[in-house]
Short mmCIF file of C-alpha atoms in Angstrom, two decimals:
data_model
loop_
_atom_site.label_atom_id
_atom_site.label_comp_id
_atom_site.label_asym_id
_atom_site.label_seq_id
_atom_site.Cartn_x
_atom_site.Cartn_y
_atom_site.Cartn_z
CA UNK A 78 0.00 0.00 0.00
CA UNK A 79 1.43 3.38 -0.80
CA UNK A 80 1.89 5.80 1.57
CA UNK A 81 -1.08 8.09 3.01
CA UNK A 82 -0.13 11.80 1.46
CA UNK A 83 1.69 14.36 3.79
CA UNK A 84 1.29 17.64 2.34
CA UNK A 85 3.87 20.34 3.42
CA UNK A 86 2.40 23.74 2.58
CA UNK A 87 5.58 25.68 2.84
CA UNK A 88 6.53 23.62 -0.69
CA UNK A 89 4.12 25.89 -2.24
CA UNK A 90 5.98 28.93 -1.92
CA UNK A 91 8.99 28.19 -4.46
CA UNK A 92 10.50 25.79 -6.74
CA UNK A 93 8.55 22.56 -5.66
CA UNK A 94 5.33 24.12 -6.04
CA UNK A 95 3.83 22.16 -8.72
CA UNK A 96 5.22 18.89 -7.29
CA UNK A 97 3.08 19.97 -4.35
CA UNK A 98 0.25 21.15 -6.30
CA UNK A 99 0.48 17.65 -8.07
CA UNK A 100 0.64 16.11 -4.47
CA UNK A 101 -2.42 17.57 -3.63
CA UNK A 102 -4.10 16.49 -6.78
CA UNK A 103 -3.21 12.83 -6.81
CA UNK A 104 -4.98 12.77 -2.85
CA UNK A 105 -7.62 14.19 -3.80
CA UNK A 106 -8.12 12.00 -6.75
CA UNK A 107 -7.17 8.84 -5.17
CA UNK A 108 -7.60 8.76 -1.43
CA UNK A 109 -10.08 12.22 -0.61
CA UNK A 110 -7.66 12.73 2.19
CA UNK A 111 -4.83 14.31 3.14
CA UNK A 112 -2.31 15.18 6.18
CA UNK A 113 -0.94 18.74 6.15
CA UNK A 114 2.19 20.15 8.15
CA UNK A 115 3.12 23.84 8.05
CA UNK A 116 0.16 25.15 7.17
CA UNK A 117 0.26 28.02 9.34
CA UNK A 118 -1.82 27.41 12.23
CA UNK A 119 1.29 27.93 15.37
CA UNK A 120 2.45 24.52 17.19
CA UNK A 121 1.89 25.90 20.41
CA UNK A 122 -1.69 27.57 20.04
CA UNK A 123 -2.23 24.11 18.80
CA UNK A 124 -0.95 22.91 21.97
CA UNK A 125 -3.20 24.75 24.06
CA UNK A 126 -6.48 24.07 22.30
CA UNK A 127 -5.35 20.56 22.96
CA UNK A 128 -4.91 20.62 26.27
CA UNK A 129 -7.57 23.00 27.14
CA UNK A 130 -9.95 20.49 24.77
CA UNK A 131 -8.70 17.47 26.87
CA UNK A 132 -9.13 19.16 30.51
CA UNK A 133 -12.51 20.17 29.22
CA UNK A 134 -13.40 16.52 28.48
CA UNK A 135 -12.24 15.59 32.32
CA UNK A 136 -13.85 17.87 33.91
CA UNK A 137 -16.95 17.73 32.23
CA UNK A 138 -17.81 15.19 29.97
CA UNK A 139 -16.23 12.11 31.43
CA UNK A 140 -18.80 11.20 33.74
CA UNK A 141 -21.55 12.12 31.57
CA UNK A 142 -20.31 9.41 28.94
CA UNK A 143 -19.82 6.87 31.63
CA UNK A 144 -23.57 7.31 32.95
CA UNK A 145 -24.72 6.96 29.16
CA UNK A 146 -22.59 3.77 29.12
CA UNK A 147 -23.64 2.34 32.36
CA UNK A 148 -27.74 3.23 31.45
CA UNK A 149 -27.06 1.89 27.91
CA UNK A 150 -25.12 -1.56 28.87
CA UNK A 151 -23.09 -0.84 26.43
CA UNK A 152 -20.17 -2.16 28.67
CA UNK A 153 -21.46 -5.40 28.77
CA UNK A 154 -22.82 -6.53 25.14
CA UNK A 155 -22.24 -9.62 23.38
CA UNK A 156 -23.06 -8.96 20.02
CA UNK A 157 -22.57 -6.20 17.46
CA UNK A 158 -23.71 -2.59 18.18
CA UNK A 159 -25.17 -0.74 14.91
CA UNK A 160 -27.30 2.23 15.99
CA UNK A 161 -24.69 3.83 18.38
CA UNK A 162 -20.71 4.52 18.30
CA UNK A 163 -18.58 5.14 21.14
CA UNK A 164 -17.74 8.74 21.27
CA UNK A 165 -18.85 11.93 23.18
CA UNK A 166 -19.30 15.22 21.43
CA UNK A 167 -20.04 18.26 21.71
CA UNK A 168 -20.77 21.02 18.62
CA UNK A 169 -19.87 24.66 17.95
CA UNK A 170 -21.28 27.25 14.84
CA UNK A 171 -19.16 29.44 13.59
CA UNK A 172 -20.74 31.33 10.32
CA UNK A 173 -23.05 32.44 9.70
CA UNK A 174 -23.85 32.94 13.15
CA UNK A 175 -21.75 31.70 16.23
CA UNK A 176 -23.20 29.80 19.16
CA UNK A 177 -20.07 29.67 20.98
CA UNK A 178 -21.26 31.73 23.97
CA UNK A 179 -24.44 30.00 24.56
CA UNK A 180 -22.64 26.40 24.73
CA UNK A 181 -22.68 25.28 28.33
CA UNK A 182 -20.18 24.53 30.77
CA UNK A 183 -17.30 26.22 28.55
CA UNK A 184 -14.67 28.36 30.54
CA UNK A 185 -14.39 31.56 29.39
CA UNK A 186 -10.52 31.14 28.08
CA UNK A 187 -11.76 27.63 26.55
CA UNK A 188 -14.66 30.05 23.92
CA UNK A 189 -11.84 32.59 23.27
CA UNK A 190 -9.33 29.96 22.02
CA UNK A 191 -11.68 28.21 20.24
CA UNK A 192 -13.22 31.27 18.64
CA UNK A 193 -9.80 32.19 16.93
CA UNK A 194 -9.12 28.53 16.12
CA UNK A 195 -12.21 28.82 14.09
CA UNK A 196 -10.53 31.97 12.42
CA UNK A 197 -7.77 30.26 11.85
CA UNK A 198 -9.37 26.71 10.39
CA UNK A 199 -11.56 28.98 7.84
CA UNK A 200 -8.73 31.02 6.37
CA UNK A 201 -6.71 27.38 5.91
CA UNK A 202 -10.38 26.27 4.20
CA UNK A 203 -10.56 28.82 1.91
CA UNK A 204 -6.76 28.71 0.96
CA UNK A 205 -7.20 25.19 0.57
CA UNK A 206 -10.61 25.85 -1.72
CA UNK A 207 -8.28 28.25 -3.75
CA UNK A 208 -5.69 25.27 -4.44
CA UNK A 209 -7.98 22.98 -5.71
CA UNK A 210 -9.92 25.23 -7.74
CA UNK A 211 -6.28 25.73 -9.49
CA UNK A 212 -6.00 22.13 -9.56
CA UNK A 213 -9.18 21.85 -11.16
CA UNK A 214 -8.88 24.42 -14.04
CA UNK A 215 -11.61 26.29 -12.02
CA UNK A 216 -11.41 30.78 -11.95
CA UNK A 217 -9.86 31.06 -8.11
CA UNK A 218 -13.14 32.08 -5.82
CA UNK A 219 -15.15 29.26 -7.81
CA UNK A 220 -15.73 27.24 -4.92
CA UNK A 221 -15.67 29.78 -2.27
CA UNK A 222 -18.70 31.57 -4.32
CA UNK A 223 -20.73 28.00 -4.54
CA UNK A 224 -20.83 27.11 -1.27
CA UNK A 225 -21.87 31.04 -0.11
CA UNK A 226 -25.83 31.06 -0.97
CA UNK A 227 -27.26 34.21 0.55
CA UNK A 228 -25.70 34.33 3.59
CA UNK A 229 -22.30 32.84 3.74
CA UNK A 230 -20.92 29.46 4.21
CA UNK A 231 -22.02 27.31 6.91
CA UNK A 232 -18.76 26.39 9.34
CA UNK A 233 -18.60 24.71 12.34
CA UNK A 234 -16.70 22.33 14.74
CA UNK A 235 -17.62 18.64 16.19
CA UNK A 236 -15.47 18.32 19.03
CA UNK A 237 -15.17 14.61 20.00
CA UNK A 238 -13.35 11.96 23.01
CA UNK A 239 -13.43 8.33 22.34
CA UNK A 240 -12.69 7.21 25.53
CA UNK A 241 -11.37 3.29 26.37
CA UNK A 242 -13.77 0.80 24.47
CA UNK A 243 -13.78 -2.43 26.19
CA UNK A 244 -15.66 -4.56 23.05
CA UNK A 245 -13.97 -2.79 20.24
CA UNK A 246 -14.80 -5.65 18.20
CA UNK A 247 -18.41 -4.95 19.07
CA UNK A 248 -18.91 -1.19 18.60
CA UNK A 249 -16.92 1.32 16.63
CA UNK A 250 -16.26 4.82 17.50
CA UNK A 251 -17.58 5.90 14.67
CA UNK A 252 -19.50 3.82 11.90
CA UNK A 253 -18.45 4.20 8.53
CA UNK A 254 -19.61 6.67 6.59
CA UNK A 255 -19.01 9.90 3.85
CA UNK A 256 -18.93 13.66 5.01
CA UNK A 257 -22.14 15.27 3.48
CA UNK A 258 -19.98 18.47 3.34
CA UNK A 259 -17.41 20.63 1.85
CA UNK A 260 -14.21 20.82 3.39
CA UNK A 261 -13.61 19.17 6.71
CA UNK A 262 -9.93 19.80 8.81
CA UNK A 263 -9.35 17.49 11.32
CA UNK A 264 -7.36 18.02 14.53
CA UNK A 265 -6.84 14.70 15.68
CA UNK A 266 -4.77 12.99 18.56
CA UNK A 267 -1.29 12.55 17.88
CA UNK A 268 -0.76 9.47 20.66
CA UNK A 269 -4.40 7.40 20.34
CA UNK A 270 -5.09 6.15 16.63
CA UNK A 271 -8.57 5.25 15.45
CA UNK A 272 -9.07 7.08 12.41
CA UNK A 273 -9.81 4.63 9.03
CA UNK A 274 -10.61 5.15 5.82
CA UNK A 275 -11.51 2.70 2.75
CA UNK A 276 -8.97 3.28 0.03
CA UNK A 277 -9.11 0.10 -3.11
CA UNK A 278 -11.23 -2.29 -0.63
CA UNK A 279 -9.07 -2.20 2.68
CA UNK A 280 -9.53 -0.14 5.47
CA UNK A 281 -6.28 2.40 6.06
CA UNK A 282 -5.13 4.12 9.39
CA UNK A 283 -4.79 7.37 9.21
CA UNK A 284 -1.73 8.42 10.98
CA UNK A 285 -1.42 10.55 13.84
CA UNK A 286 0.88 13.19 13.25
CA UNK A 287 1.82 15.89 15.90
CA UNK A 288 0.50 19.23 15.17
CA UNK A 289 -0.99 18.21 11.49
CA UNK A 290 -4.69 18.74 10.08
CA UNK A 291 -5.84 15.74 8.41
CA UNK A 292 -8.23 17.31 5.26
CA UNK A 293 -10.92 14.86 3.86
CA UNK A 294 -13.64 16.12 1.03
CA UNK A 295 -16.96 15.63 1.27
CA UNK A 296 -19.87 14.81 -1.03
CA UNK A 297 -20.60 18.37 -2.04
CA UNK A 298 -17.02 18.27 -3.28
CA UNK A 299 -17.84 15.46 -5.01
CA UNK A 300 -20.61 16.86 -6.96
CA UNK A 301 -19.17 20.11 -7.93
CA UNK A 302 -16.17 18.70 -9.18
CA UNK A 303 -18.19 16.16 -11.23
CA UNK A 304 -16.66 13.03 -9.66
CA UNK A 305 -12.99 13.83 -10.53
CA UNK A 306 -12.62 14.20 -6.60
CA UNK A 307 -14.79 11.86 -4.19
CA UNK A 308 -15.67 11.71 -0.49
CA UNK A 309 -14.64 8.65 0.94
CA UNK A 310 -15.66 6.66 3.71
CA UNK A 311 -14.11 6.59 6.95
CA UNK A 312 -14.94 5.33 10.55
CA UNK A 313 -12.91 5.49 13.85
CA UNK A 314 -12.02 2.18 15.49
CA UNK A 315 -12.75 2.51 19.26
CA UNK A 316 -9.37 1.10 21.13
CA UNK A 317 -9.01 -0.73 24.57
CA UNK A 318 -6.44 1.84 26.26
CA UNK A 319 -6.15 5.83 25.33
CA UNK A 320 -8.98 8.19 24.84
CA UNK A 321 -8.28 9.70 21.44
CA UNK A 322 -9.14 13.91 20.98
CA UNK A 323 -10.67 14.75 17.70
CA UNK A 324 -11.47 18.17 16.28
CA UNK A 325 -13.40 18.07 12.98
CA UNK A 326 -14.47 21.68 11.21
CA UNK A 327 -16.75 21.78 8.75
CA UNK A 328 -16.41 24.33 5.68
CA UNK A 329 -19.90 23.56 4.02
CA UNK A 330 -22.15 25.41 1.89
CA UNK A 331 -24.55 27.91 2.96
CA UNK A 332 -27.82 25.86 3.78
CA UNK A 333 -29.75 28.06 0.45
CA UNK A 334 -26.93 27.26 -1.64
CA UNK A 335 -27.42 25.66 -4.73
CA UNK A 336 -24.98 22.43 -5.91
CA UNK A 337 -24.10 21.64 -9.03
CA UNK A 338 -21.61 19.95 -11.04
CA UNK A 339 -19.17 22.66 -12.20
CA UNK A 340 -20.07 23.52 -16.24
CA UNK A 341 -16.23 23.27 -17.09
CA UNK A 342 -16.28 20.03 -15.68
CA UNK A 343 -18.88 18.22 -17.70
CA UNK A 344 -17.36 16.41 -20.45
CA UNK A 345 -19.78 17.60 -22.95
CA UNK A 346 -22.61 19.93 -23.66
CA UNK A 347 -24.74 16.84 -23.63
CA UNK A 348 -23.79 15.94 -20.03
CA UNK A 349 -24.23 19.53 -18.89
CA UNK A 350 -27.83 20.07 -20.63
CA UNK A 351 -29.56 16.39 -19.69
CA UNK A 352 -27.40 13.74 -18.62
CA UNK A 353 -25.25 14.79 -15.85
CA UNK A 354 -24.31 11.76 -13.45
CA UNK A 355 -24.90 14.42 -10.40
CA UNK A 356 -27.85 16.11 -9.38
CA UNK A 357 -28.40 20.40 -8.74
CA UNK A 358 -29.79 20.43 -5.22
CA UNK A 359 -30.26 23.16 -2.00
CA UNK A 360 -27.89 22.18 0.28
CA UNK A 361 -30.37 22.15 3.00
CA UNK A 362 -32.48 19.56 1.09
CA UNK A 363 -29.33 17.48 0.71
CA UNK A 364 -28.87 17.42 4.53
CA UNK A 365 -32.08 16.64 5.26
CA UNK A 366 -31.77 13.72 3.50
CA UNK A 367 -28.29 12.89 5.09
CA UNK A 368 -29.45 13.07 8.41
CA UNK A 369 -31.78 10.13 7.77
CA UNK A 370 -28.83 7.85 5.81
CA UNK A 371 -25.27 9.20 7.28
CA UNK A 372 -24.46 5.74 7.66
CA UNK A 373 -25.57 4.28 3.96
CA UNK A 374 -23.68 4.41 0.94
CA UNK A 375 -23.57 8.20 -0.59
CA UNK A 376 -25.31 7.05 -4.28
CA UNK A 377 -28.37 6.45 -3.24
CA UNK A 378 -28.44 9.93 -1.62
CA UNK A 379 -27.04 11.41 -5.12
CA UNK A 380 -30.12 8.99 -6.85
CA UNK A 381 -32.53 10.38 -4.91
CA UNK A 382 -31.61 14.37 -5.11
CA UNK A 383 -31.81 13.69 -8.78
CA UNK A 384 -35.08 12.07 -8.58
CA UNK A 385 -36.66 15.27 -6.99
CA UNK A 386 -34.45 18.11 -8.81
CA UNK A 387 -36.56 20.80 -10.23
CA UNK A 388 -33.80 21.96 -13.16
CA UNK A 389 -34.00 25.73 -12.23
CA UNK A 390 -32.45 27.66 -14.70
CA UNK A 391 -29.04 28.07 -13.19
CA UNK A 392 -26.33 30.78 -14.34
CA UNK A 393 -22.99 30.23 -14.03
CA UNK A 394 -21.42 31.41 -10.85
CA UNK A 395 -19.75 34.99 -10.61
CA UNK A 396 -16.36 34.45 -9.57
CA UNK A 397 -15.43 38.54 -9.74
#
């Protein structure tokens, strides 16, 4: 198997620039993620949302997730769990509108850090957004413009623990499935390993590399870029010792935003007028139907978007 793709962003500022920009191309081609190092973000702020993330988890969600264990049983089953995974959570919004301050039990220095984390994982987005559009042959802003609908993009952060799983074998972190969004950055544990994805049949770790962000696309991606790049599935094995810190953002489209495949993309006029293999869809509608089917294959989903598209008379999108 070859090696999961380590990006190093600094390459893009000189002479191994389109190496890198190739790089970036062949993961998102063939594996829909990718691990990147000096992208910008400072080791030691990373450091601190770490540890402020993990004492958070202690303090306040560690008992909570051993009560839901404990009422559940979920300590003690024999056969295979498919309705729940072994994780605790909690969620922030970022744009259009922040919830931040009315999340519970958050110290004060905890919101601040997180809020300019946020700042920080939405400029790397949009950078990121830029190099693919270049990748892509796409006007630079093409992406950022699809996914804004009336009111900006929609970003926020799942902030997860998988604690010790004593039946990993029975019940996985986190079942398999495709991210119904955009661009997702992932701040993961550099000590407990977990995260898997499905690349040519077999499932692949992900490694855990200190102070990294682990990218994945998801099926909006997908769509605009008319299959050339694909979400993938993934799923995080639950392990016996360790519990493992994940921080996933979300750079999705606004939820009135309208998806499409993008019109230099389709390999004919025939494809673009009639026979497109992906549907034009709200975004909203699309995670609507998510919700229901997270954990089911993604092409049904697709199927049944086109089923119920409308064919509005869409213009191209404004990149000026």
């Amino acid at each position: 198997m070859e090696s999961f793709p380590v990006i190093n962003m600094e390459n893009l500022n000189g002479e191994k620039r389109a190496i890198t920009m190739d790089k970036i191309n062949d993961a998102c081609e063939n594996w829909g993620f990718f691990e990147l190092v000096n992208h910008g973000i400072p080791p030691e702020f990373m450091d601190t949302v770490e540890r402020m993330t993990k004492g958070h988890y202690r303090k306040c969600m560690d008992q909570r997730f051993r009560e839901l264990v404990a009422s559940k049983g979920l300590e003690n089953v024999q056969t295979e769990v498919h309705d729940l995974d072994w994780e605790s959570t909690f969620h922030l919004k970022h744009l259009p509108l922040s919830n931040i301050s009315q999340v519970h039990d958050l110290e004060d220095d905890y919101r601040k850090v997180m809020k300019e984390f946020a700042v920080k994982l939405e400029k790397l987005a949009e950078e990121l957004m830029d190099l693919l559009c270049e990748n892509l042959g796409l006007e630079k802003g093409y992406l950022k413009k699809a996914f804004h609908g009336s009111n900006g993009p929609n970003f926020g952060t799942k902030v997860s623990n998988y604690p010790p799983c004593p039946k990993p074998e029975l019940i996985k972190g986190l079942r398999a499935h495709t991210d119904a969004g955009g661009v997702i950055l992932l701040f993961q544990d550099d000590k407990v390993s977990g995260l898997q994805l499905l690349k040519d049949g077999q499932w692949v770790d992900v490694p855990p590399m200190r102070h990294s962000i682990v990218v994945n696309l998801g099926d909006q991606i997908e769509v605009i870029t008319n299959g050339k790049y694909k979400s993938v599935l993934h799923r995080v094995v639950a392990q016996t010792d360790g519990n493992r810190m994940s921080i996933a953002s979300f750079y999705n489209p606004g939820s009135d935003a309208v998806i499409y495949p993008a019109p230099a993309l389709m390999e004919s006029k025939a494809e673009e007028a009639s026979e497109a293999a992906y549907p034009k869809f709200v975004f909203e509608d699309y995670m609507k139907l998510y919700a229901a089917l997270k954990f089911q294959a993604k092409e049904p989903r697709f199927q049944a978007m086109k089923a119920t598209e409308s064919s509005p008379n869409l213009e191209p999108i404004a990149t000026a």
